[in-house]
C-alpha positions as protocol buffer text, in pm:
chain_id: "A"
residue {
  index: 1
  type: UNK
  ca { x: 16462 y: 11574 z: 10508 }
}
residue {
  index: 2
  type: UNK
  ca { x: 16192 y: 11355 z: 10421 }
}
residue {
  index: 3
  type: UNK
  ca { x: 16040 y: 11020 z: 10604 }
}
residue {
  index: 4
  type: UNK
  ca { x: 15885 y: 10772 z: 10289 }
}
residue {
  index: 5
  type: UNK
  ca { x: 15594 y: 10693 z: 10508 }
}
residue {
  index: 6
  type: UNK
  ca { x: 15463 y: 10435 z: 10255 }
}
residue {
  index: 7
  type: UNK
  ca { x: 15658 y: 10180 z: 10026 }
}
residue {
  index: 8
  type: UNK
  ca { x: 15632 y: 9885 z: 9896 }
}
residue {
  index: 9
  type: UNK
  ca { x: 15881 y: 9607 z: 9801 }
}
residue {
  index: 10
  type: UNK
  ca { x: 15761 y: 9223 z: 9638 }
}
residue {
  index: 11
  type: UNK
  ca { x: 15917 y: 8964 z: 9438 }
}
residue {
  index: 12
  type: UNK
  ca { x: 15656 y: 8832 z: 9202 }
}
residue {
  index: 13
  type: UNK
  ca { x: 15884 y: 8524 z: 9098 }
}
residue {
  index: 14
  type: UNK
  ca { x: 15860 y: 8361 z: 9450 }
}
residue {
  index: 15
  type: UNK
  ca { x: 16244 y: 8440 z: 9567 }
}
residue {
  index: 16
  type: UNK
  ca { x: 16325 y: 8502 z: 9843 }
}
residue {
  index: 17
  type: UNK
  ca { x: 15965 y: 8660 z: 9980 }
}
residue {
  index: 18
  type: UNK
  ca { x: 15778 y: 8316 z: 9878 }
}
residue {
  index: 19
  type: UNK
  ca { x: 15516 y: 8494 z: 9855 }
}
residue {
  index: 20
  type: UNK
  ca { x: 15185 y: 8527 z: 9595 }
}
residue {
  index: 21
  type: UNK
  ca { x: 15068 y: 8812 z: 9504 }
}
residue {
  index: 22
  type: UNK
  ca { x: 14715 y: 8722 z: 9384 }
}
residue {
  index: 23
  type: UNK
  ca { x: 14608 y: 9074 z: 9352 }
}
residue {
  index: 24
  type: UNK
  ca { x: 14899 y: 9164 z: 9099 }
}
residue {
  index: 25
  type: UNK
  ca { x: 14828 y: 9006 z: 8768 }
}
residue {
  index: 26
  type: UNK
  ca { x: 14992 y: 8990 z: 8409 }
}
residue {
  index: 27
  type: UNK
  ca { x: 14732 y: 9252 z: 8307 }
}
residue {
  index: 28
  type: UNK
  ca { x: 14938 y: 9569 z: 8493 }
}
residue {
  index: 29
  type: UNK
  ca { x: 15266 y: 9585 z: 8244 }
}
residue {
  index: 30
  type: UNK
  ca { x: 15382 y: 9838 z: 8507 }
}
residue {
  index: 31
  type: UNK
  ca { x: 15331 y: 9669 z: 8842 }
}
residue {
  index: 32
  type: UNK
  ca { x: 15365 y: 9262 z: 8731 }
}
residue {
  index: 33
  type: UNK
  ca { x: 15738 y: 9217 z: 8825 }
}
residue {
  index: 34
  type: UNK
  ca { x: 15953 y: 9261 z: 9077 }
}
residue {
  index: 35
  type: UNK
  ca { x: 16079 y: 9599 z: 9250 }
}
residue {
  index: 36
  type: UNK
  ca { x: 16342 y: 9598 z: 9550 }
}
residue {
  index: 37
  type: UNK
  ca { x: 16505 y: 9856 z: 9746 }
}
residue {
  index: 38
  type: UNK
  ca { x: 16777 y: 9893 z: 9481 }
}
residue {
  index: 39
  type: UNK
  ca { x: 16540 y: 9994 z: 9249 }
}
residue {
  index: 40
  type: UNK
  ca { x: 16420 y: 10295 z: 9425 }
}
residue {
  index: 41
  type: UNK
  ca { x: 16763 y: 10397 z: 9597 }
}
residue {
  index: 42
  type: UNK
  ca { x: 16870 y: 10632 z: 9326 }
}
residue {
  index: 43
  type: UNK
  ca { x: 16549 y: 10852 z: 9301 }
}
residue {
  index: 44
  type: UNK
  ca { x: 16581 y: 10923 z: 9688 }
}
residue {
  index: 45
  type: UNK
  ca { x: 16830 y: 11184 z: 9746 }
}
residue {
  index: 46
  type: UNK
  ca { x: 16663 y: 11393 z: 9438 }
}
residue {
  index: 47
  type: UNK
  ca { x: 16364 y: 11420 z: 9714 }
}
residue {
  index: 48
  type: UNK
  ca { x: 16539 y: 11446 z: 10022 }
}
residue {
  index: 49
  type: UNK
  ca { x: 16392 y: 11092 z: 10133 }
}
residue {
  index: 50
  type: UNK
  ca { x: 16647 y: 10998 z: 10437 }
}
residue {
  index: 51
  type: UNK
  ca { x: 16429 y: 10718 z: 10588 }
}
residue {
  index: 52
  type: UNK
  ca { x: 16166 y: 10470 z: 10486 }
}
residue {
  index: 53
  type: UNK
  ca { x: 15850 y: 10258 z: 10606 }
}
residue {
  index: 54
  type: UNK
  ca { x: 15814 y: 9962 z: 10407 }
}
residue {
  index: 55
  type: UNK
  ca { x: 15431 y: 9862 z: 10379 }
}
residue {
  index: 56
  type: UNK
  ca { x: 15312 y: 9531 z: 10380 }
}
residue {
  index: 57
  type: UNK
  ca { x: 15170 y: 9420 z: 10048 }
}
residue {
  index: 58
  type: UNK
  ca { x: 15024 y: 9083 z: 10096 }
}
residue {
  index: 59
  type: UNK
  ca { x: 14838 y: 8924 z: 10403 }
}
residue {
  index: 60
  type: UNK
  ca { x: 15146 y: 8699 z: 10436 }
}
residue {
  index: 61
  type: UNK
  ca { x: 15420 y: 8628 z: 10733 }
}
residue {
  index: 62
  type: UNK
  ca { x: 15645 y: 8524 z: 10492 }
}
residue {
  index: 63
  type: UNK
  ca { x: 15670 y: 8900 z: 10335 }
}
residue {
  index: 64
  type: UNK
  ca { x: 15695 y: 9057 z: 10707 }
}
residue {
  index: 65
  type: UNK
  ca { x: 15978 y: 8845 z: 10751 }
}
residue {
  index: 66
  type: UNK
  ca { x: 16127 y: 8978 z: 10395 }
}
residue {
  index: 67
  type: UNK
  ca { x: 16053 y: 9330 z: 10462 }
}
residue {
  index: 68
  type: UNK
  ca { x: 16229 y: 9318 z: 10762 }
}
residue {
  index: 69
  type: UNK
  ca { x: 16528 y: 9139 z: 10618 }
}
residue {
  index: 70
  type: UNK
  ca { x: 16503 y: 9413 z: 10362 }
}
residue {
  index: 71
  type: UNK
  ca { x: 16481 y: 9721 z: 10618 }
}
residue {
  index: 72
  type: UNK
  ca { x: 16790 y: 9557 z: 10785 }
}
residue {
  index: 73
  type: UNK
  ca { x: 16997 y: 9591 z: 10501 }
}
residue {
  index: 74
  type: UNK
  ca { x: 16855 y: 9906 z: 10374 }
}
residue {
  index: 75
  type: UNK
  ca { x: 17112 y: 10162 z: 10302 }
}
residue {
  index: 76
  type: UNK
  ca { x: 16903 y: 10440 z: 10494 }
}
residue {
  index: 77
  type: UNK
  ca { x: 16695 y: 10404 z: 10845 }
}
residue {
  index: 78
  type: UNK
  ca { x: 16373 y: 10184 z: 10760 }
}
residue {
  index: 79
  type: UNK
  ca { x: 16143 y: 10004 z: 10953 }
}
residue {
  index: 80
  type: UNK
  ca { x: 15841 y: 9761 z: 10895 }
}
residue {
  index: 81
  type: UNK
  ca { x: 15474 y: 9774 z: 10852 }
}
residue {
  index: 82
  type: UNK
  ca { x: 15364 y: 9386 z: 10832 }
}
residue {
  index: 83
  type: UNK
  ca { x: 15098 y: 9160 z: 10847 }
}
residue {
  index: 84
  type: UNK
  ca { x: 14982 y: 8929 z: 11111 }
}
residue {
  index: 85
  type: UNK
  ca { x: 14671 y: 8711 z: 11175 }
}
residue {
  index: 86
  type: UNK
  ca { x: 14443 y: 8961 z: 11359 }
}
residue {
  index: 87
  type: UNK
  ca { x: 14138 y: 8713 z: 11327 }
}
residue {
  index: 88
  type: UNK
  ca { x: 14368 y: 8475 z: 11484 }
}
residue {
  index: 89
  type: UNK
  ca { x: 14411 y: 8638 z: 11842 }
}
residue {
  index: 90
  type: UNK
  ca { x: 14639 y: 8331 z: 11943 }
}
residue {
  index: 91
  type: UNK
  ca { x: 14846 y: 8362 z: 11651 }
}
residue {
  index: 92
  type: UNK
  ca { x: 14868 y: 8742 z: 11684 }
}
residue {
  index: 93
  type: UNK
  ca { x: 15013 y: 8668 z: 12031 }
}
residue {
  index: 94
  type: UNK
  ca { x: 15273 y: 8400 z: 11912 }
}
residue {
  index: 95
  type: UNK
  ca { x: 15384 y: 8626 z: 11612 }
}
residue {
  index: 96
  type: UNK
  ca { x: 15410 y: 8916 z: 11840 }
}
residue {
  index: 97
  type: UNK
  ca { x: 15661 y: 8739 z: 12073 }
}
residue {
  index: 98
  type: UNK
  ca { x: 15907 y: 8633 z: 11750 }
}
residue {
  index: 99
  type: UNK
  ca { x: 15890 y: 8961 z: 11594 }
}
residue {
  index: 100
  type: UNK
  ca { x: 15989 y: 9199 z: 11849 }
}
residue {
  index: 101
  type: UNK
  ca { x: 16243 y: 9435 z: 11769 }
}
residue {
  index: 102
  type: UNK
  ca { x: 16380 y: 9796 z: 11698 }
}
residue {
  index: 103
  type: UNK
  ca { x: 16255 y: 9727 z: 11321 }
}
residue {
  index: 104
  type: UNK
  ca { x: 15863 y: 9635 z: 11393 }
}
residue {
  index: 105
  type: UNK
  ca { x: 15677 y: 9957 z: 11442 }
}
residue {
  index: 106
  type: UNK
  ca { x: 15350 y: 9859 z: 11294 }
}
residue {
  index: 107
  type: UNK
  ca { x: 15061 y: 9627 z: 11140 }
}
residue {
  index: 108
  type: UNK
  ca { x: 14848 y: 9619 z: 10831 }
}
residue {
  index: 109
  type: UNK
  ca { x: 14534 y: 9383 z: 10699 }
}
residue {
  index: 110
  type: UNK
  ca { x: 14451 y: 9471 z: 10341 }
}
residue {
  index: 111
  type: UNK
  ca { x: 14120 y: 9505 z: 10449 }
}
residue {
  index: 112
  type: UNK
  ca { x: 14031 y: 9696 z: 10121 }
}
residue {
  index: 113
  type: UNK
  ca { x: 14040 y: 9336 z: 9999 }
}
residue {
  index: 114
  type: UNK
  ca { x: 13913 y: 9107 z: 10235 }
}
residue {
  index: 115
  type: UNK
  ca { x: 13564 y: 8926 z: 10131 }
}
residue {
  index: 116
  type: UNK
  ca { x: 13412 y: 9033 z: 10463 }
}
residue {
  index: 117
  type: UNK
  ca { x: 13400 y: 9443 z: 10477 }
}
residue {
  index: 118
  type: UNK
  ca { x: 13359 y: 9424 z: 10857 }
}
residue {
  index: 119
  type: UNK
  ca { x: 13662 y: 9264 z: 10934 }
}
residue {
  index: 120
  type: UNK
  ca { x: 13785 y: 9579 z: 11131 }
}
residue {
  index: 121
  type: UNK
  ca { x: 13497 y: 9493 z: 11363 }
}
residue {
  index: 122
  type: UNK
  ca { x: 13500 y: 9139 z: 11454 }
}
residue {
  index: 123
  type: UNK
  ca { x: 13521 y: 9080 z: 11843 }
}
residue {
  index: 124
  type: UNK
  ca { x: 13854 y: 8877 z: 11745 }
}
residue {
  index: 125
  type: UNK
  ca { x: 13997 y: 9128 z: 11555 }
}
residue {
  index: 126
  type: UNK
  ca { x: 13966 y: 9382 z: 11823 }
}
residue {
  index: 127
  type: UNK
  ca { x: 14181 y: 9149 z: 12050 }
}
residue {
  index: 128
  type: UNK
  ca { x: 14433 y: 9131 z: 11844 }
}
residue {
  index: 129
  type: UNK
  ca { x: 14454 y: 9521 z: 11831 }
}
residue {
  index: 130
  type: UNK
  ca { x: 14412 y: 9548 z: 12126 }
}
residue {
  index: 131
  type: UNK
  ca { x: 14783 y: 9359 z: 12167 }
}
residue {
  index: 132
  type: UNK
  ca { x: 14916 y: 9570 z: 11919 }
}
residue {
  index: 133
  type: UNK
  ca { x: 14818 y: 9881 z: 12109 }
}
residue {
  index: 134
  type: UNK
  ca { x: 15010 y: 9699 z: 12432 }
}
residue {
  index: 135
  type: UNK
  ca { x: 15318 y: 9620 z: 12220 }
}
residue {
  index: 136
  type: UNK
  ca { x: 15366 y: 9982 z: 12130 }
}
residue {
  index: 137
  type: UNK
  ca { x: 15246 y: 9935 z: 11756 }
}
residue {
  index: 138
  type: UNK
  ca { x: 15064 y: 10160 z: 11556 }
}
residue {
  index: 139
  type: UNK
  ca { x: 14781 y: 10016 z: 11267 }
}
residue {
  index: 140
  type: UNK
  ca { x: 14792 y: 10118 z: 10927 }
}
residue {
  index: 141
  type: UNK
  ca { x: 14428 y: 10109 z: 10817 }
}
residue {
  index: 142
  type: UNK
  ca { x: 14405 y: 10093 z: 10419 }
}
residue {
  index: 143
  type: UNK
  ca { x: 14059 y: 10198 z: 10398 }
}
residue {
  index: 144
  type: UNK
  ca { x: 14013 y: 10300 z: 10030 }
}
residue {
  index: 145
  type: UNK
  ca { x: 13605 y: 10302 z: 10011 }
}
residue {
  index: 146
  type: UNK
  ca { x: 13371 y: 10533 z: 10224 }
}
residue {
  index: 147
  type: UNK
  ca { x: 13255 y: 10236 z: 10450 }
}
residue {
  index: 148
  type: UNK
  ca { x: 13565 y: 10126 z: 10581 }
}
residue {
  index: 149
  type: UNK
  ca { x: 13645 y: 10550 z: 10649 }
}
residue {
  index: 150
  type: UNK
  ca { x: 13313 y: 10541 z: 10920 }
}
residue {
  index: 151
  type: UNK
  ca { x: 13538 y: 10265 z: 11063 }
}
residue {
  index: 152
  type: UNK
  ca { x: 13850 y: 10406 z: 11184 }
}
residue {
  index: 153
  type: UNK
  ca { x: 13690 y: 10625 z: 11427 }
}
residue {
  index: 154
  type: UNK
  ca { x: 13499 y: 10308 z: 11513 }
}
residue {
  index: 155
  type: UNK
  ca { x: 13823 y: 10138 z: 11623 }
}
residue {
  index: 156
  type: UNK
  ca { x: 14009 y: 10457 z: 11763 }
}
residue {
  index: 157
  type: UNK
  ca { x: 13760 y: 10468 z: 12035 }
}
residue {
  index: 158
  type: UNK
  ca { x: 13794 y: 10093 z: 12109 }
}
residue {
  index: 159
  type: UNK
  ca { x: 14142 y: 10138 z: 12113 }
}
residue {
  index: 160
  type: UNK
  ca { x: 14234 y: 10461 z: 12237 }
}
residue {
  index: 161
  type: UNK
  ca { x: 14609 y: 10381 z: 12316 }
}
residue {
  index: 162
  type: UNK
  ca { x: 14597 y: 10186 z: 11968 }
}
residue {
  index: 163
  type: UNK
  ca { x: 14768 y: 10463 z: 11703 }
}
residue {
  index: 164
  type: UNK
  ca { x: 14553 y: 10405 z: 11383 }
}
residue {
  index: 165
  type: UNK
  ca { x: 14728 y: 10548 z: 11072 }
}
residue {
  index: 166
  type: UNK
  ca { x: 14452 y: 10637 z: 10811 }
}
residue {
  index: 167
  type: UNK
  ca { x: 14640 y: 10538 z: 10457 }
}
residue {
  index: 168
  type: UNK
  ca { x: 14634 y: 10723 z: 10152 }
}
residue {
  index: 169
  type: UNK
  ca { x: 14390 y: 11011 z: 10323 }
}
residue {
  index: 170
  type: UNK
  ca { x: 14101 y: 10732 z: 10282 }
}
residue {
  index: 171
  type: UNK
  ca { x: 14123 y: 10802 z: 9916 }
}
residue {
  index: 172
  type: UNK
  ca { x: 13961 y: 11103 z: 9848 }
}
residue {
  index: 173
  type: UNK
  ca { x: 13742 y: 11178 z: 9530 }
}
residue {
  index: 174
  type: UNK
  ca { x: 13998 y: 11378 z: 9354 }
}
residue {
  index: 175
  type: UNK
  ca { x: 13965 y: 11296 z: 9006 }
}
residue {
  index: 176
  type: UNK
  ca { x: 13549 y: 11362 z: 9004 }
}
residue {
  index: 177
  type: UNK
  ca { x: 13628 y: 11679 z: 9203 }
}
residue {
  index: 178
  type: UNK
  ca { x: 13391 y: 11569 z: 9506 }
}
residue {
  index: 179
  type: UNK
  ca { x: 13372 y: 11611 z: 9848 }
}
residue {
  index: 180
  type: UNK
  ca { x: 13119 y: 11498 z: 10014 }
}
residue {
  index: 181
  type: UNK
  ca { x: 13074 y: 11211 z: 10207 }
}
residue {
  index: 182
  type: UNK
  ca { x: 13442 y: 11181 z: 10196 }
}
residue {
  index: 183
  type: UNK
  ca { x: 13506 y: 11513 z: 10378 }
}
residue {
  index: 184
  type: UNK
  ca { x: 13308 y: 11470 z: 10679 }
}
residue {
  index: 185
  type: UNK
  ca { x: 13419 y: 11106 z: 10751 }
}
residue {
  index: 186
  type: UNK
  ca { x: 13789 y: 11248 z: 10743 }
}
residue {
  index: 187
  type: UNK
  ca { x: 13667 y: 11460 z: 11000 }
}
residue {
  index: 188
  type: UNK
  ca { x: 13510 y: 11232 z: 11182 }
}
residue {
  index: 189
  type: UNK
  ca { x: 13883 y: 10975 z: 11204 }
}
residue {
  index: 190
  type: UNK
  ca { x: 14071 y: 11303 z: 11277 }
}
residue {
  index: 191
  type: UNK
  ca { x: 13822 y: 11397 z: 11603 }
}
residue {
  index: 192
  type: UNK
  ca { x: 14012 y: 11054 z: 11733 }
}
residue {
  index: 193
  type: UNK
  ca { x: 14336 y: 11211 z: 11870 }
}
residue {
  index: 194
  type: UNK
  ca { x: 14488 y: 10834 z: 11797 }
}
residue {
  index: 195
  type: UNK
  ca { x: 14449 y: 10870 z: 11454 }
}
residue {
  index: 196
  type: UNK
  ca { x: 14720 y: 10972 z: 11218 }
}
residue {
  index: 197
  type: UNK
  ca { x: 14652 y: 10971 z: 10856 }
}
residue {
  index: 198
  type: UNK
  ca { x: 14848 y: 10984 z: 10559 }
}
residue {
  index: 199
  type: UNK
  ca { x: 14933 y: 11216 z: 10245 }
}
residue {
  index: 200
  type: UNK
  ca { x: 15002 y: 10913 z: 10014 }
}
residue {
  index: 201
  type: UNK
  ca { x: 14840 y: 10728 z: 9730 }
}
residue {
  index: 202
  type: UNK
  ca { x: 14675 y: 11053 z: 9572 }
}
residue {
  index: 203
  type: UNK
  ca { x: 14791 y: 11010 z: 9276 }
}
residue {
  index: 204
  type: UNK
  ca { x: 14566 y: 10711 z: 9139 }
}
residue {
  index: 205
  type: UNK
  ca { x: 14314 y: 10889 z: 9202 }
}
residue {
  index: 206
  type: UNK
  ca { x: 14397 y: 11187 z: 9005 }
}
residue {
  index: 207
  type: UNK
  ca { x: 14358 y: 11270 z: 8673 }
}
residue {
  index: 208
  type: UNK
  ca { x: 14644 y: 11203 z: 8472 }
}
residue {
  index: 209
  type: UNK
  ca { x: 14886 y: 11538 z: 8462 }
}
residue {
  index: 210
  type: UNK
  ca { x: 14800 y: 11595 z: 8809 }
}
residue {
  index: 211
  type: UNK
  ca { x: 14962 y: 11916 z: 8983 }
}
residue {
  index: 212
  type: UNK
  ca { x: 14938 y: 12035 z: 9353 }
}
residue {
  index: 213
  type: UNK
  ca { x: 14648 y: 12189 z: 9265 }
}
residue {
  index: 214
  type: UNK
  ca { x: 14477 y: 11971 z: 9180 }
}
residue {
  index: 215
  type: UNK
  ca { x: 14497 y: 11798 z: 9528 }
}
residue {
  index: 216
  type: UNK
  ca { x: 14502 y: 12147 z: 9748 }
}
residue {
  index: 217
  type: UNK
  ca { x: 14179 y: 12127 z: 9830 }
}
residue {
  index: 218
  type: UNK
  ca { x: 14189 y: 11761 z: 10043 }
}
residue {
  index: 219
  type: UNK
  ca { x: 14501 y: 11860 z: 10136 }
}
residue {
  index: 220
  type: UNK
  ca { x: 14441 y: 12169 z: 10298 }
}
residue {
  index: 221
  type: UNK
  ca { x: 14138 y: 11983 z: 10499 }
}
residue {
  index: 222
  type: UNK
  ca { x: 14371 y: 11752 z: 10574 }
}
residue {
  index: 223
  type: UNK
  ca { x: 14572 y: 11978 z: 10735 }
}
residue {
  index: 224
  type: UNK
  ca { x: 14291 y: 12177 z: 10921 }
}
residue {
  index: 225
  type: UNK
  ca { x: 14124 y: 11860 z: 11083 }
}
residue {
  index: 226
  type: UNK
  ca { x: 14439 y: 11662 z: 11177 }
}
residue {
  index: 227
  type: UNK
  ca { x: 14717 y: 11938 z: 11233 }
}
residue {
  index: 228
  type: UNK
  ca { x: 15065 y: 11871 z: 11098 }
}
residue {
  index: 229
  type: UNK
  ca { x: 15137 y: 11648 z: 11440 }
}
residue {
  index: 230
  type: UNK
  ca { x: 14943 y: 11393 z: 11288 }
}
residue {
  index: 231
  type: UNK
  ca { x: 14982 y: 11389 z: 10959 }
}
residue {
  index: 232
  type: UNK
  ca { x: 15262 y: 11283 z: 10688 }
}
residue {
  index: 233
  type: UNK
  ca { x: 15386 y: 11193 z: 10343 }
}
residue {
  index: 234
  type: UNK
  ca { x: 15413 y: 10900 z: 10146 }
}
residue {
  index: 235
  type: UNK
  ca { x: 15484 y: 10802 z: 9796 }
}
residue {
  index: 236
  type: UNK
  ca { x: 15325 y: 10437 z: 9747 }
}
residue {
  index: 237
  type: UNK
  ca { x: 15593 y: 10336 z: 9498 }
}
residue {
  index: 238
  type: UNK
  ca { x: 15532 y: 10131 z: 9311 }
}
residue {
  index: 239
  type: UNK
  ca { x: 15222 y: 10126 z: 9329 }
}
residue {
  index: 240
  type: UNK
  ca { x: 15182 y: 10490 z: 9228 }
}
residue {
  index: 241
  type: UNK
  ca { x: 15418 y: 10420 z: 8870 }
}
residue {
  index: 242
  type: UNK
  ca { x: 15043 y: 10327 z: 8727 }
}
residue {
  index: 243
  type: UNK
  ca { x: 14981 y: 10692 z: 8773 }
}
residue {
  index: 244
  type: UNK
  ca { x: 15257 y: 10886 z: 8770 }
}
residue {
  index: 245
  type: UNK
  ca { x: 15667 y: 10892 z: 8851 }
}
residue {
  index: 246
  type: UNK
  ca { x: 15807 y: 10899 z: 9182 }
}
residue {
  index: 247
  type: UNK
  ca { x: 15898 y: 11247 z: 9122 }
}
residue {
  index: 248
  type: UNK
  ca { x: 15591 y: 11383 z: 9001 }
}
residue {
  index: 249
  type: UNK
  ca { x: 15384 y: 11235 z: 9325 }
}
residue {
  index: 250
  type: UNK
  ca { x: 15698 y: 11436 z: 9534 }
}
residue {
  index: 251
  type: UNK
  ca { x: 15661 y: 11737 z: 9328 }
}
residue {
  index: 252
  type: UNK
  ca { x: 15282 y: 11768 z: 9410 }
}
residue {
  index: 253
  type: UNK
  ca { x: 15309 y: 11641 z: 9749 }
}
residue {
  index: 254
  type: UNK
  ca { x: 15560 y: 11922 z: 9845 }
}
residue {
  index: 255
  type: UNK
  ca { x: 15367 y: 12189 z: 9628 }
}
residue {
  index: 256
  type: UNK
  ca { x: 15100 y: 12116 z: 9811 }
}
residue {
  index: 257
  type: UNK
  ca { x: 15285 y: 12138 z: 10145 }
}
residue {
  index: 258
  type: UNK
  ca { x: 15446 y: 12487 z: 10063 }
}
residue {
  index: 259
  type: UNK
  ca { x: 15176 y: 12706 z: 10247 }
}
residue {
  index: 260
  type: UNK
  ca { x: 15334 y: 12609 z: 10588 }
}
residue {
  index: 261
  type: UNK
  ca { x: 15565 y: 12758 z: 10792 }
}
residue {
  index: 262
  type: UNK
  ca { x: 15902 y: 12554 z: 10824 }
}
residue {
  index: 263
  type: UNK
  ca { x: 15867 y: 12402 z: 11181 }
}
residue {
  index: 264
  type: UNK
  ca { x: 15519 y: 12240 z: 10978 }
}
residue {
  index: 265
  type: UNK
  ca { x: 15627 y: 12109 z: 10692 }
}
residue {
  index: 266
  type: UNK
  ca { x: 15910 y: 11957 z: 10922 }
}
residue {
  index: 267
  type: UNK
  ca { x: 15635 y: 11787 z: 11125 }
}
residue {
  index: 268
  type: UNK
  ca { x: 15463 y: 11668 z: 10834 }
}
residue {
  index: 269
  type: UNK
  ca { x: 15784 y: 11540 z: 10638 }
}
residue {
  index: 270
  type: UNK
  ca { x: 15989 y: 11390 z: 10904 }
}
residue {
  index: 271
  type: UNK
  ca { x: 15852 y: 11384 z: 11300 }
}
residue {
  index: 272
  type: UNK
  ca { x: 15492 y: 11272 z: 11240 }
}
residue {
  index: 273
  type: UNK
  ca { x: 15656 y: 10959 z: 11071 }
}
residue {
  index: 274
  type: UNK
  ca { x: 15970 y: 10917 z: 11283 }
}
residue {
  index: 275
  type: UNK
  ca { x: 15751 y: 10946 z: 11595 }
}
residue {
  index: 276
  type: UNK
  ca { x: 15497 y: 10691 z: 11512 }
}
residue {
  index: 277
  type: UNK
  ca { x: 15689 y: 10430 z: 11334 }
}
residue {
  index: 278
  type: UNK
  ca { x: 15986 y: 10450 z: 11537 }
}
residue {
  index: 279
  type: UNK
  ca { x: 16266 y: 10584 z: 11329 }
}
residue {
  index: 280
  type: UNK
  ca { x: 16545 y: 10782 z: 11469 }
}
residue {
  index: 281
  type: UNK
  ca { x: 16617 y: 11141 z: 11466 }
}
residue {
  index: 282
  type: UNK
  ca { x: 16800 y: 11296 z: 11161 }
}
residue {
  index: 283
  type: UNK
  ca { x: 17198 y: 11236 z: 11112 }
}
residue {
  index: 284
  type: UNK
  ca { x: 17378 y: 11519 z: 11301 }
}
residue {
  index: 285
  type: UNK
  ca { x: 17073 y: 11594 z: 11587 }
}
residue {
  index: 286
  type: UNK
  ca { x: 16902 y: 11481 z: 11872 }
}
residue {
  index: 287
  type: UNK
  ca { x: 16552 y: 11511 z: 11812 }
}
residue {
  index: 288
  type: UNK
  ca { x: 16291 y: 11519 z: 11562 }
}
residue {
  index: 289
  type: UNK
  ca { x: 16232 y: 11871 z: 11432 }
}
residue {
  index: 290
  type: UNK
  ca { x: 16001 y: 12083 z: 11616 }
}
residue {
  index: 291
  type: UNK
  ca { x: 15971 y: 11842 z: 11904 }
}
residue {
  index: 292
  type: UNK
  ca { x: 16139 y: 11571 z: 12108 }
}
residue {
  index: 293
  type: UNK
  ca { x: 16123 y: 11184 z: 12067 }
}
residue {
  index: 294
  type: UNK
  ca { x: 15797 y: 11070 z: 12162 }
}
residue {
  index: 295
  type: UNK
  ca { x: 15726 y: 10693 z: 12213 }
}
């Protein structure tokens, strides 16, 4: 069994999410329309995918609300990663009161995006985590370029009861076949013992016919600097159909994965996931494989 660490959902005609997407544009035939739940549904018993985190995709309350709408009809155990107004400390506080609940685990900014690449470190910001981290949510950080990597250690020592998820493995240089500065910098988030990172979003930046080879390498440093506790799997659909299928990212993502010992590719599949985004234990047992529920 397999936790989808990392999906996204939008409605680009307004609907029901009334929300913008000003990032997705006419000019991607593949992402520029809609995708729900109902579209993915039927590829997810082909990869053993029994529970899902839907990721935040826009800066918006509006979506949060959707996704969690969406997670609460979701024909398999799902919870939310949404947005709030971190530079809004205030707001953070008022949103956190009216979104409390079983399907809330966690928080994302697509800083990636924002105008101002220190937004991770404003004094304002770092209240707002701070809340998070007394709520009992975890923050995904989305940082895609080498800069915002130096950060997450930054903000895992600020916040050391704050889980930070890294996304995507901070995007490592897979398709030029480098390494360095990427490597060290992983390093450097996983030395943070709040930090949880991500095997997710590898597949844009691959080279097209991709195999698990192809991303051994990160993965296996990956595995040596975080440890399967803290790490897990993801398959950014849609976003990764500009890349690759749904079943090719699974195909490499478990090939990749089949060095371990069962107990660790349990971790890495299901518990990492189910521990820090809240998601209950496997139909028919009591506890997470390889270890018990963890807050």
């Amino acid at each position: 069994m397999t936790v989808d660490a990392h999906v996204h959902i939008w409605d680009i005609d307004g609907g029901k999410f009334h929300v913008e997407y000003d990032w997705l544009t006419k000019t991607s035939d593949v992402l520029y329309r809609t995708y729900t739940l109902n579209d993915l549904e039927p590829q997810l018993a082909e990869h053993g995918i029994g529970a899902l985190v839907l990721v935040q995709a826009s800066d918006s309350l509006a979506e949060t609300h959707a996704l969690l709408d969406a997670a609460a009809a979701a024909p398999r155990p799902a919870t939310v990663v949404g947005w709030l107004p971190l530079h809004d400390p205030d707001g953070t506080a008022a949103e956190l009161a009216r979104l409390r609940g079983p399907r809330f685990a966690g928080v994302r900014h697509m800083i990636h995006r924002d105008p101002d690449p220190a937004y991770l470190l404003r004094p304002e910001v770092s209240r707002s985590l701070a809340m998070l981290a007394e709520a009992g949510l975890c923050f995904d950080a989305v940082a895609e370029t080498l800069g915002l990597l130096a950060q997450v250690p930054v903000i895992a020592a600020e916040h050391p009861t704050l889980t930070v998820v890294l996304d995507h493995l901070g995007k490592p240089p897979i398709a030029a076949g480098e390494w360095q500065p990427w490597a060290d910098l992983l390093a450097a988030a996983a030395a943070a013992p709040n930090v949880v990172a991500k095997i997710s979003g590898l597949a844009t930046v691959s080279e097209p016919g991709f195999t698990a080879a192809d991303w051994q390498r990160y993965v296996d440093h990956a595995l040596a600097v975080f440890g399967p506790d803290r790490l897990m799997v993801g398959g950014d659909w849609p976003f990764t159909l500009t890349a690759a299928s749904y079943r090719e990212v699974w195909r490499a993502t478990h090939g990749s994965l089949a060095g371990l010992s069962a107990d660790d590719r349990a971790r890495v599949l299901w518990t990492t996931a189910a521990r820090v985004y809240q998601l209950p234990a496997p139909a028919g047992t009591t506890q997470f494989p390889s270890e018990g529920v963890s807050a």
